[in-house]
PDB file of C-alpha atoms in Angstrom:
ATOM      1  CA  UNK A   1     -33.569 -54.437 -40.512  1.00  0.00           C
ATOM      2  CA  UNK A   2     -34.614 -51.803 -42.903  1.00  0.00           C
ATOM      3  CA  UNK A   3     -31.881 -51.865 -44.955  1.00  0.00           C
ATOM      4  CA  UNK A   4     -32.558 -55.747 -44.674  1.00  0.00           C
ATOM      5  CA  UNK A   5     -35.925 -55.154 -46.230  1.00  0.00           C
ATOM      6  CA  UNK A   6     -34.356 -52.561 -48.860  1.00  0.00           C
ATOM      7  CA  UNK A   7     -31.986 -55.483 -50.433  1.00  0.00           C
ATOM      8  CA  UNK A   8     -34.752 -57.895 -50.613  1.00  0.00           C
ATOM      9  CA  UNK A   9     -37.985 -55.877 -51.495  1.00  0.00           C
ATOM     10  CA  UNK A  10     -36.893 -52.334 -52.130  1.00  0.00           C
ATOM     11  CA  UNK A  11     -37.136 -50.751 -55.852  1.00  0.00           C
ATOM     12  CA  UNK A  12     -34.062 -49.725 -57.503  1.00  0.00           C
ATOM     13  CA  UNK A  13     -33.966 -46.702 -56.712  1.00  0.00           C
ATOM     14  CA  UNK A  14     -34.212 -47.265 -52.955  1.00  0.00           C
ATOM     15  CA  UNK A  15     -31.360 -50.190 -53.390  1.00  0.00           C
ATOM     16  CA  UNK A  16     -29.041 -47.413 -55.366  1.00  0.00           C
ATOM     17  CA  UNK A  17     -29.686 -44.894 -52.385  1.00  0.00           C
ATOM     18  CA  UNK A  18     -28.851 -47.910 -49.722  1.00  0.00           C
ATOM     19  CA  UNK A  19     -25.813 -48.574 -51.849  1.00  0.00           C
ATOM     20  CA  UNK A  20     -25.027 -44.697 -51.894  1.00  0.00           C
ATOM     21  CA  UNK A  21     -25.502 -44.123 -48.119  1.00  0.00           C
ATOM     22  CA  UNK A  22     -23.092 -47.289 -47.348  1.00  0.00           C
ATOM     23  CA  UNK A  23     -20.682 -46.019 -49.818  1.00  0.00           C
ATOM     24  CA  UNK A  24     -20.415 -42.387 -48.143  1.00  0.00           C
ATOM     25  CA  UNK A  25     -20.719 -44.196 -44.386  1.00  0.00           C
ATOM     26  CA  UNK A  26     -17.436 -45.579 -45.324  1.00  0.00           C
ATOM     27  CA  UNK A  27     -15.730 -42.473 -47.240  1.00  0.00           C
ATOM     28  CA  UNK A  28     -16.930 -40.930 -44.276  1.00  0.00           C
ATOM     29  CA  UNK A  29     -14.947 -42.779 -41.322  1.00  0.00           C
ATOM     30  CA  UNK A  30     -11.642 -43.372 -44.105  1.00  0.00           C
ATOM     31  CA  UNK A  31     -11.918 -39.589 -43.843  1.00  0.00           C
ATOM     32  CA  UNK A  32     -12.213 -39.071 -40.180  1.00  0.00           C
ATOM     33  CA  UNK A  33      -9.387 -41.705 -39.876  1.00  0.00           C
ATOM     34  CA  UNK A  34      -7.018 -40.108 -42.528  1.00  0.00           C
ATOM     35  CA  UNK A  35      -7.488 -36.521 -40.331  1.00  0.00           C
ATOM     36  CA  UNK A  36      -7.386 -37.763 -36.903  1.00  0.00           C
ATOM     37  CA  UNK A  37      -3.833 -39.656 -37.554  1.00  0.00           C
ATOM     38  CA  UNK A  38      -2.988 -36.281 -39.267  1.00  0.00           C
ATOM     39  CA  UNK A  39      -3.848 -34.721 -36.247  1.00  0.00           C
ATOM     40  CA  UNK A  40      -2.114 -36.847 -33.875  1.00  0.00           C
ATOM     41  CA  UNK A  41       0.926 -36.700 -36.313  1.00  0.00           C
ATOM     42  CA  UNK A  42       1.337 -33.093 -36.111  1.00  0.00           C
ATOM     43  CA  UNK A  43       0.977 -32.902 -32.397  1.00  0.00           C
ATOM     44  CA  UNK A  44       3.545 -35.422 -31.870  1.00  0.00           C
ATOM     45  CA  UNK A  45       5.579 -33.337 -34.681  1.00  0.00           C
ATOM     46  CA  UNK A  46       5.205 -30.290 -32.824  1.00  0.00           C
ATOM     47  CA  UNK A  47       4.230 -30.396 -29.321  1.00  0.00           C
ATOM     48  CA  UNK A  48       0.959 -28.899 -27.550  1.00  0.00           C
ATOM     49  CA  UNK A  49       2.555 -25.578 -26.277  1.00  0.00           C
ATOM     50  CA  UNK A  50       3.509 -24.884 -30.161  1.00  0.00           C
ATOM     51  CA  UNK A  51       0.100 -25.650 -31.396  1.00  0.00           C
ATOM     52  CA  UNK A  52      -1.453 -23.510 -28.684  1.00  0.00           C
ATOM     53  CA  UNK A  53       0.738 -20.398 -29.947  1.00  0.00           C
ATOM     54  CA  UNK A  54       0.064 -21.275 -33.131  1.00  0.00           C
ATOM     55  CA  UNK A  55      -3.877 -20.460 -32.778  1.00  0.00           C
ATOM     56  CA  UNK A  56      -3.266 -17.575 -30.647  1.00  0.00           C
ATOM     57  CA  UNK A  57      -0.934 -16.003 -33.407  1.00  0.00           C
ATOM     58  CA  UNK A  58      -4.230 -17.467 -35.931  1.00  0.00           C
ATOM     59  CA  UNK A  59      -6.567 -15.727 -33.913  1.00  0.00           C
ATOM     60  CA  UNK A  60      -4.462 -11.876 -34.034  1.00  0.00           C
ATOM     61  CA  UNK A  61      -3.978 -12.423 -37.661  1.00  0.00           C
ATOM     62  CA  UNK A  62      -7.632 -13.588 -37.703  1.00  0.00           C
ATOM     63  CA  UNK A  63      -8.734 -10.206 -35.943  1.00  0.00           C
ATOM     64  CA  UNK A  64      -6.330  -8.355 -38.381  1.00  0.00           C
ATOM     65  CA  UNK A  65      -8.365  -9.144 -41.558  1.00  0.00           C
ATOM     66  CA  UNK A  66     -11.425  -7.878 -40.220  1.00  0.00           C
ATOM     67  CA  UNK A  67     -10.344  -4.470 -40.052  1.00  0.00           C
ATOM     68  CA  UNK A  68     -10.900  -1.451 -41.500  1.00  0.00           C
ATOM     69  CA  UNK A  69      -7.297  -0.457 -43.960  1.00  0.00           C
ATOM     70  CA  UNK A  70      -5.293   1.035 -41.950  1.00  0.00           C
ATOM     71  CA  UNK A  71      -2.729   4.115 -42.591  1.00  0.00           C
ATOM     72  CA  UNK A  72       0.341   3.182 -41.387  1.00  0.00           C
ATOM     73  CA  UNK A  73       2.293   6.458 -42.326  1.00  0.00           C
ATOM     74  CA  UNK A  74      -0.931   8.902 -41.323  1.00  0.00           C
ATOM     75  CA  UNK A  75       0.404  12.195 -40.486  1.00  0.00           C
ATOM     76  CA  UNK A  76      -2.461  12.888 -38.186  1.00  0.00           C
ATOM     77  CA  UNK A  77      -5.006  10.034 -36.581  1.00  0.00           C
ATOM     78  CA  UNK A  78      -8.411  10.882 -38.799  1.00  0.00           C
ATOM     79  CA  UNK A  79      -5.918   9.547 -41.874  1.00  0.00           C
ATOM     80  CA  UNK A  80      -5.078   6.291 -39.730  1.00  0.00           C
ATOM     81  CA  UNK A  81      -8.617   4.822 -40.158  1.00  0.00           C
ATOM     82  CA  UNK A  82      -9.866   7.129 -43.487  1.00  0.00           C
ATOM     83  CA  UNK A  83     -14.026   8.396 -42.965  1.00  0.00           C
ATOM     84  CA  UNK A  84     -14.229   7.306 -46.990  1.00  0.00           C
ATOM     85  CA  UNK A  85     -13.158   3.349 -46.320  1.00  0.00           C
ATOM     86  CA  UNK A  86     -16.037   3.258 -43.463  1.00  0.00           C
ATOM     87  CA  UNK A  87     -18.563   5.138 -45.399  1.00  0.00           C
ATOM     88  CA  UNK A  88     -18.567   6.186 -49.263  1.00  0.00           C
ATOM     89  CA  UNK A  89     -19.570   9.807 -50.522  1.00  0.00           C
ATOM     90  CA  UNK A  90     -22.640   7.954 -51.867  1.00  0.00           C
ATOM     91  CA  UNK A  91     -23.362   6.171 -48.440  1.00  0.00           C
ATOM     92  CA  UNK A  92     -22.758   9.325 -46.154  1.00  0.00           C
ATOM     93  CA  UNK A  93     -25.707  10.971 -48.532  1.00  0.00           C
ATOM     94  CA  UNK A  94     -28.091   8.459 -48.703  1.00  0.00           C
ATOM     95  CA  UNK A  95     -27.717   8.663 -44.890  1.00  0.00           C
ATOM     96  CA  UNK A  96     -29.059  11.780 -45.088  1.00  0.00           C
ATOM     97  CA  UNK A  97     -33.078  11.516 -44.963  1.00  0.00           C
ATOM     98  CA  UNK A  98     -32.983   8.747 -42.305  1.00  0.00           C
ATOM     99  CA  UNK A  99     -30.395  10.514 -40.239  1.00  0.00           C
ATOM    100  CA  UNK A 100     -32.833  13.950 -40.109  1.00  0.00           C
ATOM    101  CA  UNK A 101     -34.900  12.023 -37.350  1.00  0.00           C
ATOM    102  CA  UNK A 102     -31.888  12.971 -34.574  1.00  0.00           C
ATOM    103  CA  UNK A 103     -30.941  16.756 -36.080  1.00  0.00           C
ATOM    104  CA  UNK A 104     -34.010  17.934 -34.809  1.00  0.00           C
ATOM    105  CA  UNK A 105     -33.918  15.784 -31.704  1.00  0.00           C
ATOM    106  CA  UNK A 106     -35.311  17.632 -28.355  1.00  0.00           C
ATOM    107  CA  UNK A 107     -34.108  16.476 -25.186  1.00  0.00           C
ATOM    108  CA  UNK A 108     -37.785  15.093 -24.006  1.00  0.00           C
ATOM    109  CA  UNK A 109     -37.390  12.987 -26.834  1.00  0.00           C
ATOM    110  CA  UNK A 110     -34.417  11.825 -25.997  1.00  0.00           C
ATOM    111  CA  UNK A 111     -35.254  10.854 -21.979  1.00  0.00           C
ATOM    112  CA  UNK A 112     -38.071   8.802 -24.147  1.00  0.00           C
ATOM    113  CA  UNK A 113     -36.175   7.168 -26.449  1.00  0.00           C
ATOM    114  CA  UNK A 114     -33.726   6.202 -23.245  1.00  0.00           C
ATOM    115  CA  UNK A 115     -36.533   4.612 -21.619  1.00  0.00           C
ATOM    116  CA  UNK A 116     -37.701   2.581 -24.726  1.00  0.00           C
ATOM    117  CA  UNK A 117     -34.358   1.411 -25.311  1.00  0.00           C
ATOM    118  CA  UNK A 118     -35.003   1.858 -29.073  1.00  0.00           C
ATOM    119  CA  UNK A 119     -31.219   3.085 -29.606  1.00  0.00           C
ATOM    120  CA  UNK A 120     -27.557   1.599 -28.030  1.00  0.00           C
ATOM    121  CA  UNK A 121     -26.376   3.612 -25.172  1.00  0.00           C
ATOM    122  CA  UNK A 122     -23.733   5.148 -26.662  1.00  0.00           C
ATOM    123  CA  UNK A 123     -25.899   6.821 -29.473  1.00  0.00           C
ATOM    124  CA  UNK A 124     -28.243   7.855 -26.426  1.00  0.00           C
ATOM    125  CA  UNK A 125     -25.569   9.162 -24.784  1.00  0.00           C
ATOM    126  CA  UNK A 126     -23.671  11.122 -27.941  1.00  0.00           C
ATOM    127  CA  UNK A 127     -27.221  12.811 -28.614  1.00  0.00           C
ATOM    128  CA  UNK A 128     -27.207  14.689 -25.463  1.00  0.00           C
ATOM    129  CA  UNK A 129     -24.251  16.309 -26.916  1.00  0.00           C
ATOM    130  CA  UNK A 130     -25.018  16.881 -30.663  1.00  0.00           C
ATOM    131  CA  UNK A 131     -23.358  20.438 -31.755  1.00  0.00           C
ATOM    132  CA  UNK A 132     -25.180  23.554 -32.251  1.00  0.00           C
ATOM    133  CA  UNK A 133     -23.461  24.161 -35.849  1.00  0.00           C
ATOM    134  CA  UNK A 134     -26.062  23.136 -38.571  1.00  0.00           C
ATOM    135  CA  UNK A 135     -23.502  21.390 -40.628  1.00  0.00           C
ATOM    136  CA  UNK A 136     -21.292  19.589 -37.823  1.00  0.00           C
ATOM    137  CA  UNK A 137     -24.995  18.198 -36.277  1.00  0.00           C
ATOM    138  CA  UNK A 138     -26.113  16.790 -39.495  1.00  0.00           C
ATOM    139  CA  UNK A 139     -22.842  14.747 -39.705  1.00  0.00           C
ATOM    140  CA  UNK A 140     -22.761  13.771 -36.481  1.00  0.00           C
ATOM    141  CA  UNK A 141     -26.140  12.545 -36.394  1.00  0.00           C
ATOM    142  CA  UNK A 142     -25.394  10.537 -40.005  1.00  0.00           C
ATOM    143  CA  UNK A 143     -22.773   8.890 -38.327  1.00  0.00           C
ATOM    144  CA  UNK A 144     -24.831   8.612 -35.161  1.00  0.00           C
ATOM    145  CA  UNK A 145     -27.178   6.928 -37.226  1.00  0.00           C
ATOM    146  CA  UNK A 146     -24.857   4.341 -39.188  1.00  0.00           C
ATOM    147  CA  UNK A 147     -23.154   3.493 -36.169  1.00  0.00           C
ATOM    148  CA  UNK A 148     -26.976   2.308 -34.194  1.00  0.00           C
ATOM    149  CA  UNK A 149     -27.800   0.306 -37.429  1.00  0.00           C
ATOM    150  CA  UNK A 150     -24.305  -1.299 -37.254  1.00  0.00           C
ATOM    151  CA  UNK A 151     -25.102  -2.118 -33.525  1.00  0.00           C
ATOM    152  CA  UNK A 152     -28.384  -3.659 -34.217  1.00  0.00           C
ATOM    153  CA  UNK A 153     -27.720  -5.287 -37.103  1.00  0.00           C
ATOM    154  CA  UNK A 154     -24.243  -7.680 -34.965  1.00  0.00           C
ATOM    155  CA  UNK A 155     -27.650  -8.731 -32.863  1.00  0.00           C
ATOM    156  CA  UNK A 156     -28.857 -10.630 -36.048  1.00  0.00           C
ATOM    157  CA  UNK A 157     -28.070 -14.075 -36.440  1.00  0.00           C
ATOM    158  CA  UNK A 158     -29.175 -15.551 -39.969  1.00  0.00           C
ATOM    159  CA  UNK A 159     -30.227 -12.845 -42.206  1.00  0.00           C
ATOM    160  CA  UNK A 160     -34.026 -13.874 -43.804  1.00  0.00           C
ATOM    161  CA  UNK A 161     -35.173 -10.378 -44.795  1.00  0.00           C
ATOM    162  CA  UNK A 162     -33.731  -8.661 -48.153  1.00  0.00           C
ATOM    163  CA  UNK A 163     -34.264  -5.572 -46.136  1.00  0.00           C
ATOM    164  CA  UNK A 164     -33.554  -6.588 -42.332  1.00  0.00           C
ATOM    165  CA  UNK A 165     -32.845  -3.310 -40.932  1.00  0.00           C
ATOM    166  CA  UNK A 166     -36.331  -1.986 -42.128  1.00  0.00           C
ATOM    167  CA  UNK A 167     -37.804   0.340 -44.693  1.00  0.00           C
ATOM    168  CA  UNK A 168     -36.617   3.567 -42.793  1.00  0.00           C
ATOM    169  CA  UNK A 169     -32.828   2.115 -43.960  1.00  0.00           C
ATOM    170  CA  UNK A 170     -31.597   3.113 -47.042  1.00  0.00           C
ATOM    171  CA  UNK A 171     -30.679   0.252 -50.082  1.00  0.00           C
ATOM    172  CA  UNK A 172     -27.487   1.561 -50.285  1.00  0.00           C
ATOM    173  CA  UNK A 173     -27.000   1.023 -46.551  1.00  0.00           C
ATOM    174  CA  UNK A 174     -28.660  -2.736 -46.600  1.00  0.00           C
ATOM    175  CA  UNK A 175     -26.593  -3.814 -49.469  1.00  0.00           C
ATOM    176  CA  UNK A 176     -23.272  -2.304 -47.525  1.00  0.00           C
ATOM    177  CA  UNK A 177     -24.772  -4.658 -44.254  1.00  0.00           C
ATOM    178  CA  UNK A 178     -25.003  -7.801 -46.354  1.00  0.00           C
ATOM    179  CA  UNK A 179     -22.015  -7.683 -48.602  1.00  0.00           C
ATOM    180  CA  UNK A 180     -19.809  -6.326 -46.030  1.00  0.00           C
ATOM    181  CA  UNK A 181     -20.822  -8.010 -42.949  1.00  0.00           C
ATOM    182  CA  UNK A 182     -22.313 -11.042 -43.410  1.00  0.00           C
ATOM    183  CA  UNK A 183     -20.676 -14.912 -44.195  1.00  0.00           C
ATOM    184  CA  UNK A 184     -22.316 -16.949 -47.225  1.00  0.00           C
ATOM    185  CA  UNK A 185     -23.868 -20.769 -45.450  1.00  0.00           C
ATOM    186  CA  UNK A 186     -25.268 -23.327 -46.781  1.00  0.00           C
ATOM    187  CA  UNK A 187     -28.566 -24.543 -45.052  1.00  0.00           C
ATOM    188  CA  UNK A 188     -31.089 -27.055 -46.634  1.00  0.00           C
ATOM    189  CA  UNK A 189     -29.786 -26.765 -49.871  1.00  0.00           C
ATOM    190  CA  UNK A 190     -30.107 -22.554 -49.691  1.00  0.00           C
ATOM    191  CA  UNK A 191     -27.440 -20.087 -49.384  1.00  0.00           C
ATOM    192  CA  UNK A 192     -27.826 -18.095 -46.620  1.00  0.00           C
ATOM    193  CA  UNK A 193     -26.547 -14.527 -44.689  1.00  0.00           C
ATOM    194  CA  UNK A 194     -24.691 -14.876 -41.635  1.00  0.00           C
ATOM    195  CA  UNK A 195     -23.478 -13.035 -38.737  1.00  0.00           C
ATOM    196  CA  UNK A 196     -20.995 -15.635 -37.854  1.00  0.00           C
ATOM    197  CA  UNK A 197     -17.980 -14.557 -34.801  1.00  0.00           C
ATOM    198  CA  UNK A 198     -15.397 -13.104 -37.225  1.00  0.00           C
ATOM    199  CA  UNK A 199     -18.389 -10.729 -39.294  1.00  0.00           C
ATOM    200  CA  UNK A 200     -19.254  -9.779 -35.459  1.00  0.00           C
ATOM    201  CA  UNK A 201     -15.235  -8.949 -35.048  1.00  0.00           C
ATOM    202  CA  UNK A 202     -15.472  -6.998 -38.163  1.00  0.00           C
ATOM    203  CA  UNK A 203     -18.341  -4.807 -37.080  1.00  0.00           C
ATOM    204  CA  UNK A 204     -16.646  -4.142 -33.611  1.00  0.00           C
ATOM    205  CA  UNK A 205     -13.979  -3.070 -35.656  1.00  0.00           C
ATOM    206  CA  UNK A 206     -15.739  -0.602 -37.650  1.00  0.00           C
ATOM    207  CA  UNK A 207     -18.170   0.305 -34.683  1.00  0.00           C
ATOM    208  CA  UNK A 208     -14.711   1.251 -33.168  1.00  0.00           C
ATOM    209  CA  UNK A 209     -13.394   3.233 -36.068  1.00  0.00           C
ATOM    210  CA  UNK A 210     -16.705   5.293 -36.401  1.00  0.00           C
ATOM    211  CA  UNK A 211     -16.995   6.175 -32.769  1.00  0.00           C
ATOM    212  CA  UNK A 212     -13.585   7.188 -32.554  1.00  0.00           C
ATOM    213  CA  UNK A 213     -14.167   9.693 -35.548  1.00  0.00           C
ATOM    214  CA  UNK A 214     -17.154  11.008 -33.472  1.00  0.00           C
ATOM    215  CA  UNK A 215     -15.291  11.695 -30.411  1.00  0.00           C
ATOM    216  CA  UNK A 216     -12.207  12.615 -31.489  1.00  0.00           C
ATOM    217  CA  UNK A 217     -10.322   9.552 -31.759  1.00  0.00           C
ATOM    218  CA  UNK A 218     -11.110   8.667 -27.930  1.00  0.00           C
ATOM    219  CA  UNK A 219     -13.844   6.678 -27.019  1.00  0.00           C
ATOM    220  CA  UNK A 220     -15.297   4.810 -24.104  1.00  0.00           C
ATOM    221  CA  UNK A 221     -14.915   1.233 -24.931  1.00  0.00           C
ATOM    222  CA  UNK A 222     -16.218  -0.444 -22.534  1.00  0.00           C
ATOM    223  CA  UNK A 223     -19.809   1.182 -23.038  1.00  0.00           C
ATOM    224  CA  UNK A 224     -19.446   0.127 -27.067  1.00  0.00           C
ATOM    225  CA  UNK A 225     -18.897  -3.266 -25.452  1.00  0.00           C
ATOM    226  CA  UNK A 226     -21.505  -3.311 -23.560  1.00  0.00           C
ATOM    227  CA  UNK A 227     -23.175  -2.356 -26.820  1.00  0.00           C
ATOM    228  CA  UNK A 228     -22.258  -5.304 -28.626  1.00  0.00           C
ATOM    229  CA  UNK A 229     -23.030  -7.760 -26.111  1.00  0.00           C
ATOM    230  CA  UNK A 230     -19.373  -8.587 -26.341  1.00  0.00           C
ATOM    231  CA  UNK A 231     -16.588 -10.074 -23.640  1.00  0.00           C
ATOM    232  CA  UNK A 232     -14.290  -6.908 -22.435  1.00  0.00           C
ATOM    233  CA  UNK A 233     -11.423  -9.984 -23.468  1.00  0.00           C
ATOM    234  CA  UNK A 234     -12.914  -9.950 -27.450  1.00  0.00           C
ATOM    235  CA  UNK A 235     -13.143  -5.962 -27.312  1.00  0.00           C
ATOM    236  CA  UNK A 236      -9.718  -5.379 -25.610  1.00  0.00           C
ATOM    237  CA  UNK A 237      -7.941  -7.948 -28.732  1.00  0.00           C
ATOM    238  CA  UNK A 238     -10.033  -5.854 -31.008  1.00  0.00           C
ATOM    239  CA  UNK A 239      -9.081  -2.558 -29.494  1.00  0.00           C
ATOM    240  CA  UNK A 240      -5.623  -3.260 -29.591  1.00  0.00           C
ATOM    241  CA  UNK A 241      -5.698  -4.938 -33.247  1.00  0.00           C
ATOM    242  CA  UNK A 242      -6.651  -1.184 -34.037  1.00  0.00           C
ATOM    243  CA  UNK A 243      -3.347   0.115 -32.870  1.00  0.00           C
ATOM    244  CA  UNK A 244      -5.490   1.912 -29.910  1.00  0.00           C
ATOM    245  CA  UNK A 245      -3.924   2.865 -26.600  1.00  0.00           C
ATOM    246  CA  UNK A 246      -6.015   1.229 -23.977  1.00  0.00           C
ATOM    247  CA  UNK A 247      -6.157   3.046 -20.427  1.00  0.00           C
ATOM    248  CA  UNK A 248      -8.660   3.231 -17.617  1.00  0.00           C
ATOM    249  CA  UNK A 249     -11.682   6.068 -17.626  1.00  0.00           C
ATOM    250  CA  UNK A 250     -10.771   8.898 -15.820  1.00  0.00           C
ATOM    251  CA  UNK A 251     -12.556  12.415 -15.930  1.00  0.00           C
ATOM    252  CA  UNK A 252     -15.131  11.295 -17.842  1.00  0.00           C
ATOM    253  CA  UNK A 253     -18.719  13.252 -17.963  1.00  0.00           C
ATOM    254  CA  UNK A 254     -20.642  11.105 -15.335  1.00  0.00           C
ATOM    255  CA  UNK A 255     -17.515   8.369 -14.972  1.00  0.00           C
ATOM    256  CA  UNK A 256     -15.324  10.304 -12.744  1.00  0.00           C
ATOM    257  CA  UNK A 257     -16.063   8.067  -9.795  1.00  0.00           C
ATOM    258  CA  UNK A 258     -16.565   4.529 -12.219  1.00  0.00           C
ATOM    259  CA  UNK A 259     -12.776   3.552 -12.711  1.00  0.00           C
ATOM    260  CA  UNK A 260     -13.952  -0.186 -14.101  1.00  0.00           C
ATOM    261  CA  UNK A 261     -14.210   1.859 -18.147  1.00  0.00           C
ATOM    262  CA  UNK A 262     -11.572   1.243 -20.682  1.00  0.00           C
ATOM    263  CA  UNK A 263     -11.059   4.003 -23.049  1.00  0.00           C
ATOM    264  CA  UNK A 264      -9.343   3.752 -26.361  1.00  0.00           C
ATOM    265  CA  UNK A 265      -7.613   6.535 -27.704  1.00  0.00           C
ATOM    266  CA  UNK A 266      -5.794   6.589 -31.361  1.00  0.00           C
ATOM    267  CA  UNK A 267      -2.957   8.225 -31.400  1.00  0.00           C
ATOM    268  CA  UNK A 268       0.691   8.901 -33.320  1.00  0.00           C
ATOM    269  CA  UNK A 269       3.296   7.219 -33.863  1.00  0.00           C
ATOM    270  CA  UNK A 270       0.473   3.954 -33.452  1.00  0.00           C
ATOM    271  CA  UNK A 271       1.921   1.714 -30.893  1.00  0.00           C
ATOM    272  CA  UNK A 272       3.728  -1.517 -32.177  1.00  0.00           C
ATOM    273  CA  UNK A 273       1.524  -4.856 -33.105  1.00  0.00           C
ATOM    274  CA  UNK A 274       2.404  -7.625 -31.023  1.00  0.00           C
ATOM    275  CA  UNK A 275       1.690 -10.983 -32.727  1.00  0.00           C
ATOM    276  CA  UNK A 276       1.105 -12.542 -29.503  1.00  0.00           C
ATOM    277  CA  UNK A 277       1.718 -10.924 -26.544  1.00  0.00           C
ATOM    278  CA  UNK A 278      -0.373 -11.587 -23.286  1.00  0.00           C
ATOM    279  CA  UNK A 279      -1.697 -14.736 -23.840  1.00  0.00           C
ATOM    280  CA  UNK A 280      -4.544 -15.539 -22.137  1.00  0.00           C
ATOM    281  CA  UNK A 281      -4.364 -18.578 -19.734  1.00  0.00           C
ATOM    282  CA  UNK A 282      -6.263 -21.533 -21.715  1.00  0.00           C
ATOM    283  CA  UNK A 283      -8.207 -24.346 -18.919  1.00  0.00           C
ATOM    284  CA  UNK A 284      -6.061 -27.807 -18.561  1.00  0.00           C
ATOM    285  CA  UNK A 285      -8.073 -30.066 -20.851  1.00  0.00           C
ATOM    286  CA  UNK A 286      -7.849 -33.952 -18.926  1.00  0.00           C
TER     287      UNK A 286
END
């Protein structure tokens, strides 16, 4: 009835508007047409089971871009995933100042900063065990540091803030965050920052690489996991997208009697990539 109105009464630019709307209504369903006999086309062409294999071999390959570069011919497993391609020179020292807050760290402070929650468990838990070695603390608490930020920053869903991890974090650092982990979207008519699913994939990945540089190249994954707030199903394809050997927890400080902890460990030769191995089962759809 409005429209109705619009032909009769409406000014000309209302009428060219009505005419615009009706003209994309119909683009619209020629389009949704076109693609869902497209659709139907290919999956008589090619059969459900193939298109099934088809996405999981999309979603390893997926998983694969998101990584950090990998080494294949590393002679030892700090050259597999290089320090330099998850941190620059120039990042590592502006990480410096910020960083200086967990080199001095006592372990009072550390009980309180457990019961605050203000850091991911893993960083809580590394701290206890920060080296007495001036030089090896200060870059294990930069790292420390990055790998927190990285944490709390995959908890952020559109980015608002030019500076969203604070004043405390380094430009160098927040520019690295948005250009490096966020997805470009459109919203109103304004580009926005992003943490969409595969930016979250890539920061696993990197959360990954760092810890196992901390903990030389073995790490408890499923407590990064927790970390995340991710699946153990998303963190095992991620884990083993890094090449990582994937066993249970065993002799663990303070895991010896938990055996539900999957620990990663990077070693040489890396294992083989499967492109689709151990398919998860997918629900019947009616």
């Amino acid at each position: 009835q409005m429209d109705l109105c619009i032909e009769a009464f409406g000014t000309s630019k209302q009428k060219r508007a009505l005419n615009s709307r009706r003209l994309n209504a119909v683009g619209n369903d020629i389009l949704n047409t076109a693609v869902t006999k497209a659709a139907a086309n290919i999956i008589d062409a090619k059969g459900v089971t193939a298109l099934i294999q088809d996405m999981a071999q999309d979603d390893v390959q997926n998983i694969s871009i998101f990584l950090p570069p990998c080494n294949e011919d590393a002679d030892k497993p700090e050259n597999v995933y290089k320090f330099e391609d998850i941190l620059s020179p120039a990042e590592y020292e502006a990480l410096r100042a910020p960083a200086a807050v967990f080199v001095n760290i006592t372990p009072e402070e550390i009980t309180k900063k457990a019961e605050d929650k203000s850091h991911c468990s893993f960083v809580l838990e590394e701290l206890k065990f920060l080296p007495a070695d001036e030089k090896s603390r200060d870059h294990k608490s930069r790292c420390l540091w990055f790998l927190d930020t990285l944490i709390k920053f995959s908890y952020l869903k559109v980015i608002k803030k030019k500076h969203p991890m604070g004043p405390e974090c380094p430009h160098i650092i927040s520019r690295k965050l948005m250009k490096n982990f966020t997805s470009l979207t459109y919203n109103n008519g304004s580009v926005q920052n992003l943490i969409s699913a595969s930016m979250k994939a890539k920061i696993t990945a990197y959360v990954i690489a760092l810890a196992l540089h901390i903990n030389n190249f073995q790490t408890d994954l499923t407590v990064l996991q927790n970390d995340m707030k991710l699946q153990e199903s998303r963190m095992m394809d991620i884990a083993k997208a890094l090449r990582l050997k994937v066993s249970k927890a065993k002799g663990l400080p303070g895991l010896e009697n938990d055996q539900n902890h999957k620990l990663g460990t990077l070693s040489l030769p890396l294992p083989v990539q499967k492109a689709s191995g151990n398919q998860r089962k997918r629900k019947k759809m009616n």
